[in-house]
C-alpha atoms as one frame of an Amber mdcrd trajectory, in Angstrom:
protein
  -0.072   0.017   0.096   2.528   2.025  -1.172   2.444   6.090  -1.198   4.259
   7.925  -4.393   5.827  11.055  -4.261   6.682  13.897  -6.619   8.462  17.009
  -6.923   7.930  19.607 -10.460   9.646  22.598 -11.039   7.914  25.558 -12.683
  10.249  25.895 -15.884  12.743  22.950 -15.816  12.097  19.321 -15.316   9.394
  17.243 -13.604  10.992  14.315 -12.057   8.261  11.937 -10.258   9.832   9.063
  -8.149   7.050   6.051  -7.130   7.643   3.560  -4.429   4.943   0.969  -4.475
   5.193  -2.028  -1.444   4.024  -5.125  -0.923   5.792  -7.202  -3.469   9.240
  -6.447  -3.281   9.295  -4.444  -6.082  10.134  -0.941  -6.910   8.239   1.350
  -9.302  10.496   3.285 -12.036  11.454   6.902 -12.057  10.280   8.780 -14.844
  11.013  12.578 -16.223   9.373  14.519 -18.574   9.414  18.419 -19.539   6.844
  20.497 -17.135   6.149  24.154 -16.809   3.298  24.292 -14.856   1.970  23.035
 -11.184  -0.313  20.422 -10.191  -1.478  20.620  -6.442  -2.065  17.896  -3.904
  -4.410  19.097  -1.029  -8.171  20.253  -1.389  -8.906  23.901  -0.716  -9.526
  23.282   3.374  -6.837  24.140   5.966  -6.439  25.135   9.598  -9.047  23.498
  11.742 -10.797  21.789   9.395  -7.780  20.147   8.221  -6.515  19.494  11.805
 -10.096  17.686  12.616  -9.338  15.571   9.362  -5.686  14.395  10.060  -7.185
  13.649  14.402  -9.453  11.601  12.920  -7.500   9.772  10.702  -4.994   8.569
  13.595  -8.130   7.944  15.623  -9.275   5.371  13.153  -5.586   3.989  12.024
  -5.158   3.463  16.135  -8.526   2.050  16.628  -8.067  -0.691  13.343  -4.186
  -1.699  14.718  -5.844  -2.138  18.112  -8.687  -4.911  16.657  -5.992  -5.945
  14.821  -3.631  -6.575  17.435  -6.411  -8.043  20.007  -7.781 -10.492  17.336
  -4.514 -11.709  16.417  -4.078 -14.323  19.213  -7.405 -15.042  19.172  -7.438
 -16.602  15.626  -4.363 -18.066  16.486  -6.091 -20.092  19.031  -9.580 -20.221
  17.498  -9.753 -24.042  16.654  -7.362 -25.592  19.487 -10.565 -26.666  20.939
 -11.645 -28.677  18.119  -8.300 -30.284  17.602  -8.042 -30.983  21.820 -11.343
 -30.615  23.740 -10.978 -28.649  26.691  -7.804 -26.570  24.943  -8.008 -23.526
  26.064  -9.183 -20.501  23.235  -9.003 -17.035  23.732 -11.734 -16.152  21.970
 -14.131 -18.497  23.453 -13.518 -17.702  26.915 -14.421 -14.126  26.036 -17.571
 -14.678  24.111 -18.698 -17.018  27.730 -18.310 -14.020  29.522 -19.757 -11.365
  27.272 -22.836 -13.548  26.445 -22.538 -16.960  28.051 -21.148 -20.027  28.765
 -24.214 -22.347  27.543 -24.068 -19.817  24.152 -20.362 -20.609  23.422 -20.932
 -24.299  24.105 -23.592 -24.154  21.441 -21.504 -22.923  19.027 -18.606 -25.627
  19.642 -21.039 -27.852  19.035 -22.878 -26.580  16.074 -19.014 -26.046  14.448
 -17.560 -29.560  15.430 -18.970 -31.513  12.563 -18.279 -29.044   9.775 -14.720
 -28.115  10.992 -13.287 -31.691  11.614 -13.712 -32.639   8.079 -10.877 -29.914
   7.732  -9.489 -29.145  10.528  -5.947 -29.007   9.434  -6.332 -26.373   6.584
  -8.852 -24.519   8.734  -6.170 -23.919  11.729  -3.247 -23.233   9.017  -5.806
 -20.465   7.867  -6.508 -19.662  11.307  -2.450 -19.186  12.485  -2.197 -17.426
   9.574  -5.165 -15.167   9.721  -3.764 -13.817  12.981  -0.582 -13.627  11.581
  -2.050 -11.141   8.483  -3.592  -9.458  11.559  -0.435  -8.244  12.828   1.185
  -7.384   9.422  -1.277  -5.377   8.081  -1.075  -2.361  10.580   2.844  -2.496
   9.842   2.318  -2.799   6.268  -0.592   0.838   6.593   2.084   2.351   8.927
   5.486   1.754   6.971   4.136   2.913   3.805   2.731   6.449   5.786   5.629
   6.592   7.685   7.936   5.443   4.637   9.779   2.909   5.603  10.444   1.948
   2.372  12.960  -1.241   2.595  10.460  -2.752   5.559   7.415  -1.829   3.843
   8.304  -4.353   0.868   9.630  -7.160   3.071   6.766  -7.339   5.091   4.444
  -6.707   1.840   6.341 -10.251   0.329   5.266 -11.752   3.666   1.685 -10.373
   3.861   1.233 -11.509   0.107   2.621 -15.060   0.224   0.518 -15.345   3.934
  -2.815 -14.518   1.989  -2.371 -16.901  -0.523  -1.417 -19.772   1.634  -4.157
 -18.737   4.346  -6.697 -18.459   1.862  -5.871 -21.725   0.041  -6.689 -23.558
   3.540  -9.922 -21.907   3.736 -10.386 -23.232   0.302  -9.849 -26.862   0.895
 -12.509 -26.326   3.932 -15.046 -24.862   1.374 -14.296 -27.830  -1.291 -14.378
 -30.548   1.550 -17.602 -29.054   3.006 -21.175 -29.223   1.102 -22.604 -25.578
   1.529 -25.784 -27.357   3.195 -23.339 -28.731   5.696 -21.702 -25.671   6.353
 -21.875 -23.532   9.403 -24.656 -21.359   9.465 -25.716 -23.192   6.524 -25.404
 -22.409   2.835 -25.744 -19.202   2.501 -22.670 -18.543   4.917 -20.618 -20.944
   2.698 -21.566 -18.656  -0.501 -20.782 -15.445   1.616 -17.290 -17.095   2.574
 -16.510 -18.471  -0.849 -16.915 -14.547  -2.277 -14.690 -12.935   0.410 -12.586
 -15.675  -0.111 -12.477 -14.899  -4.186 -11.995 -11.431  -3.327  -9.481 -11.417
  -0.963  -7.421 -13.239  -3.465  -8.457 -11.425  -6.530  -7.477  -7.972  -4.315
  -4.230  -8.708  -3.554  -3.306  -9.970  -7.009  -4.551  -7.001  -8.254  -2.604
  -5.067  -6.000   0.859  -7.200  -6.655   0.204  -6.536 -10.347  -0.568  -2.879
  -9.566   3.253  -2.299  -7.982   4.671  -4.735 -10.701   3.934  -2.266 -13.265
   4.572   0.878 -11.151   1.174   2.231  -9.988   1.110   2.640  -6.278  -2.458
   4.266  -6.239  -4.167   1.476  -7.929  -1.783  -0.809  -5.524  -2.806   0.903
  -2.612  -6.486   0.982  -3.375  -6.396  -2.888  -4.079  -4.501  -4.196  -1.187
  -7.003  -1.659   1.163  -9.921  -3.766  -0.081  -7.840  -6.950   0.735  -7.373
  -5.840   4.234 -11.534  -4.923   4.340 -11.888  -8.625   3.580  -9.633  -9.654
   6.164 -11.254  -7.603   8.738 -14.466  -9.228   8.361 -13.200 -11.991  10.594
 -12.404  -9.915  13.700 -15.576  -7.415  12.871 -18.145 -11.225  12.578 -16.134
 -11.928  16.353 -17.354  -8.570  17.796 -20.680  -8.959  16.083 -21.231 -12.290
  17.885 -20.546 -10.218  21.104 -22.724  -7.799  20.452 -25.750  -8.850  18.884
 -26.922 -11.416  21.508 -27.986  -9.053  23.818 -30.134  -7.020  21.555 -31.707
 -10.307  20.341 -31.891 -12.390  23.224 -32.049 -16.272  22.991 -30.890 -16.230
  19.548 -28.215 -18.802  18.755 -24.773 -18.435  17.025 -26.049 -19.470  13.338
 -28.743 -17.032  13.470 -26.624 -14.185  15.124 -24.259 -14.963  12.227 -26.980
 -14.760   9.483 -27.341 -11.120  10.889 -24.140 -10.077  10.803 -23.612 -11.166
   7.322 -26.309  -8.826   5.885 -24.179  -5.506   6.383 -20.431  -7.043   7.049
 -19.914  -6.989   3.310 -20.830  -3.157   3.056 -19.160  -2.414   6.229 -15.832
  -3.470   5.281 -15.809  -2.235   1.642 -17.040   1.357   2.666 -13.599   1.435
   5.445 -11.381  -0.040   2.991 -13.419   3.413   0.469 -12.641   5.952   3.748
  -9.264   5.064   3.589  -8.165   5.452  -0.164  -9.911   8.758   0.112  -8.024
   9.713   3.282  -4.713   8.992   2.071  -5.497  10.465  -1.546  -4.972  14.152
  -1.835  -5.389  14.843  -4.960  -7.494  17.400  -6.383  -7.235  16.382  -9.891
  -5.253  13.819 -12.031  -3.691  14.550 -15.429  -5.176  12.770 -18.170  -8.415
  12.768 -16.974 -11.030  14.418 -18.564 -14.978  14.372 -18.141 -16.864  11.758
 -15.949 -17.756   8.154 -16.112 -20.404   8.945 -13.749 -22.807  11.549 -15.413
 -25.996  12.869 -14.007 -28.566  10.302 -16.658 -25.750   7.166 -14.982 -26.255
   7.731 -11.208 -30.234   8.208 -11.942 -30.530   5.006 -13.698 -28.576   3.423
 -11.091 -30.566   5.087  -7.951 -33.811   3.692 -10.039 -31.799   0.237 -10.362
 -31.057   0.238  -6.757 -34.691   1.506  -5.507 -36.197  -1.577  -7.617 -33.714
  -3.818  -6.365 -34.549  -2.474  -2.555 -38.247  -2.635  -3.060 -37.652  -6.499
  -4.021 -35.786  -7.290  -1.230 -37.936  -5.819   1.397 -40.911  -7.399  -0.448
 -38.973 -10.776  -0.175 -37.537 -10.389   3.794 -40.896  -8.927   4.734 -42.551
 -12.476   3.114 -40.179 -14.337   5.941 -41.990 -13.750   9.010 -40.121 -12.432
  12.248 -36.810 -13.671  10.932 -37.353 -12.021   7.803 -37.925  -8.396   9.381
 -34.808  -8.826  11.924 -32.612  -9.499   8.301 -33.843  -6.294   6.551 -33.312
  -3.987   9.491 -29.700  -5.546   9.505 -29.112  -4.911   5.837 -31.264  -1.452
   5.468 -29.957   0.705   8.367 -26.481   0.451   7.262 -27.062   0.530   3.612
 -28.964   3.558   4.125 -26.121   5.387   6.192 -23.420   4.530   4.096 -25.058
   5.561   0.850 -25.548   9.270   2.491 -21.952   9.845   3.351 -20.957   8.835
   0.001 -23.766  10.580  -1.539 -22.734  13.624   0.724 -18.799  13.440   0.358
 -19.323  13.711  -3.653 -21.376  16.522  -3.389 -18.785  18.413  -0.683 -15.894
  17.343  -3.088 -17.780  18.948  -5.624 -18.340  22.185  -3.619 -14.705  22.083
  -2.769 -13.970  22.171  -6.170 -11.707  18.632  -5.817 -13.044  16.906  -8.936
 -10.609  13.754  -8.790 -12.237  13.175  -5.271 -15.928  13.839  -6.433 -15.382
  11.355  -9.614 -13.988   8.342  -7.170 -17.240   9.198  -4.727 -19.352   9.070
  -7.467 -18.213   6.112  -8.603 -18.696   4.429  -5.444 -22.228   5.826  -5.145
 -23.332   4.142  -8.619 -21.723   0.666  -7.501 -23.795   1.030  -3.824 -26.350
   2.295  -5.838 -26.450  -1.285  -8.054 -25.905  -3.766  -5.100 -29.360  -4.490
  -4.172 -30.466  -4.910  -7.680 -27.172  -7.353  -8.074 -28.470  -9.028  -4.774
 -32.003  -9.508  -6.365 -30.927 -10.695  -9.449 -28.672 -13.191  -7.696 -31.318
 -14.851  -5.383 -33.386 -16.465  -8.239 -30.032 -17.652  -9.955 -28.815 -19.045
  -6.268 -32.147 -20.888  -6.281 -32.241 -22.749  -9.686 -28.531 -23.566 -10.052
 -27.688 -24.548  -5.976 -31.804 -25.401  -4.891 -31.542 -23.476  -2.238 -34.757
 -21.826  -0.687 -35.886 -18.148  -0.799 -34.608 -17.054   2.506 -31.370 -18.881
   2.176 -30.983 -17.665  -1.212 -31.834 -14.111  -0.153 -29.311 -14.099   2.651
 -26.660 -14.782   0.624 -27.853 -12.775  -2.227 -27.795  -9.783   0.056 -24.626
 -10.838   1.950 -22.758 -10.912  -1.194 -23.698  -7.736  -3.021 -22.024  -4.841
  -1.261 -18.751  -6.347  -1.263 -18.467  -7.479  -5.228 -20.445  -4.487  -6.141
 -17.346  -2.343  -4.239 -14.765  -4.771  -6.145 -16.544  -3.791  -9.327 -16.105
  -0.106  -7.917 -12.230  -0.328  -7.578 -12.050  -1.913 -10.916 -13.699   0.931
 -12.645 -11.422   3.215 -10.714  -8.751   1.346 -11.729  -9.445   1.758 -15.501
 -10.479   5.636 -14.974  -7.031   6.063 -14.231  -5.366   4.191 -16.361  -7.245
   5.569 -19.000  -5.901   8.843 -18.328  -2.382   7.695 -18.481  -2.405   6.437
 -21.818  -3.863   9.482 -22.995  -0.851  11.361 -21.629   0.655   8.765 -23.212
  -0.141   9.176 -26.558   0.149  13.020 -26.259   3.344  12.787 -25.301   4.165
  10.438 -28.726   2.219  12.293 -30.864   2.780  16.182 -29.511  -0.361  16.903
 -28.889  -1.367  19.513 -26.175  -2.607  17.922 -22.759  -6.297  17.257 -22.109
  -7.702  19.757 -19.327  -7.810  17.347 -16.190 -11.143  15.908 -14.971 -13.092
  19.040 -14.024 -15.901  20.180 -11.300 -18.950  21.225 -12.851 -19.475  24.743
 -13.887 -21.630  25.212 -10.622 -18.905  24.244  -8.355 -17.362  26.852  -5.889
 -13.903  28.574  -7.816 -11.122  27.753  -6.577  -9.276  30.895  -4.629  -6.027
  32.572  -5.749  -4.511  31.495  -2.523  -5.723  27.856  -3.087  -4.883  27.084
  -6.316  -5.680  23.662  -8.369  -4.356  21.591 -11.327  -7.670  21.496 -12.854
  -5.899  23.946 -16.141  -2.423  22.372 -16.290  -0.267  23.902 -19.083   2.254
  21.161 -19.222   2.554  17.891 -20.373   2.816  15.510 -17.728   5.374  12.973
 -17.453   4.257   9.190 -18.249   4.784   6.637 -16.004   4.803   5.328 -12.685
   4.133   8.295 -11.012   3.056  10.722 -13.607  -0.598  11.683 -12.019   1.227
  13.385  -8.970   1.539  10.665  -6.157  -1.278  10.378  -3.441   0.479  13.473
  -1.373   0.361  15.630  -4.538   3.127  17.583  -5.980   5.539  19.098  -3.623
   3.526  17.741  -0.555   5.027  14.313   0.194   3.900  13.898   3.991   0.727
  11.646   3.513  -0.192  11.451   6.869  -3.020   9.269   7.635  -6.937  10.934
   7.447  -5.355  13.994   5.272  -7.473  12.720   2.618  -9.413  15.339   0.871
 -10.418  17.485   3.958 -13.410  15.865   5.293
């Protein structure tokens, strides 16, 4: 999750050095002529920027604490299944936060499915704990620019992800969906998380090898978001039983997966925006999420939400409980993304606005995707309506977030290809993606890169880096100054 640095002079050469991480590979250095300057930070300064930095640091500390606490829990979670009576930190904590009977029932329910693939699951669990420790090291070493440490731990992180996910894959392959813990819906959600984790870490590695640190960062944050589903799920195992007294762990699990994918994908998006302070990206023109596209996405999402609501209400008390667990986080996340997109427009930050809008379109389409998935699961896997609903809703947000990052990646790559062709044919550069004319115009004291007059360098860091030109501090939480 590397962060690039760049420096530019007004009349000489522009040297841009991109430092990628996580794979032990460094990006190249590109140079070109420049007569303009592009800016990195947003227009907000002073007290607002200070609050943004503080929130970012608090969030980073909170995630680190969760990871450090969960690591030993993950590493010891399966000991009782290998040796009955063996100590397990997670079960001990859950027994005291809920009840010993709740834990005993959970162990009994999982004993059958886990016994068929105990060794692969132990490998998966122990390495999962190691990943919880490596994640904060990766993030902090990137922010603090400890490049050598970041590359070494990044290589270890990538290999560990592949081996850990291989253990999970063996469990899923050996366990029929209907016989999995918490049923076929949870099996489908786990399989989707596995594919998303492997796909995102692979995309991050390829981005680093090709010298695209901004894309590398986004994919690795999504990968770690998928990994964070494990500790967050355990937190919900402890937090939800007081809200639903007497509800067994399998049903608590179903409630949690209604929103787990949406929460981790949203967290990855917030982190990506906090670490990317560019107001514009050279080579990007227009928008891939114009008003008509967003209107169509909202209409499709509303139709999907309506169908999902009707289908859940038709399932009685359990359906209503699951519907609430899905709708409340969905509405809150949608409101935050829409607000951030609007504020980026007001602040004259076109790149931030573009990324928020692309994710807003994906957020809108998630219910429509889930609604279409339900009958497909019914027919292909022979599932009942409720199980298909839980699975379809459980995977919708995560899959659409993955698609949104893929579109964002293509958006940036397209801009770089435009710059490359302009350089080859000696064409004047296009204006970067610009805010709407109605957006607040930037003042002279806060210039933006909306109209550069130079051909930006083409290569690994032609976009000026996450910290922007001349500003490579890259503190967590500085984002577009939320």
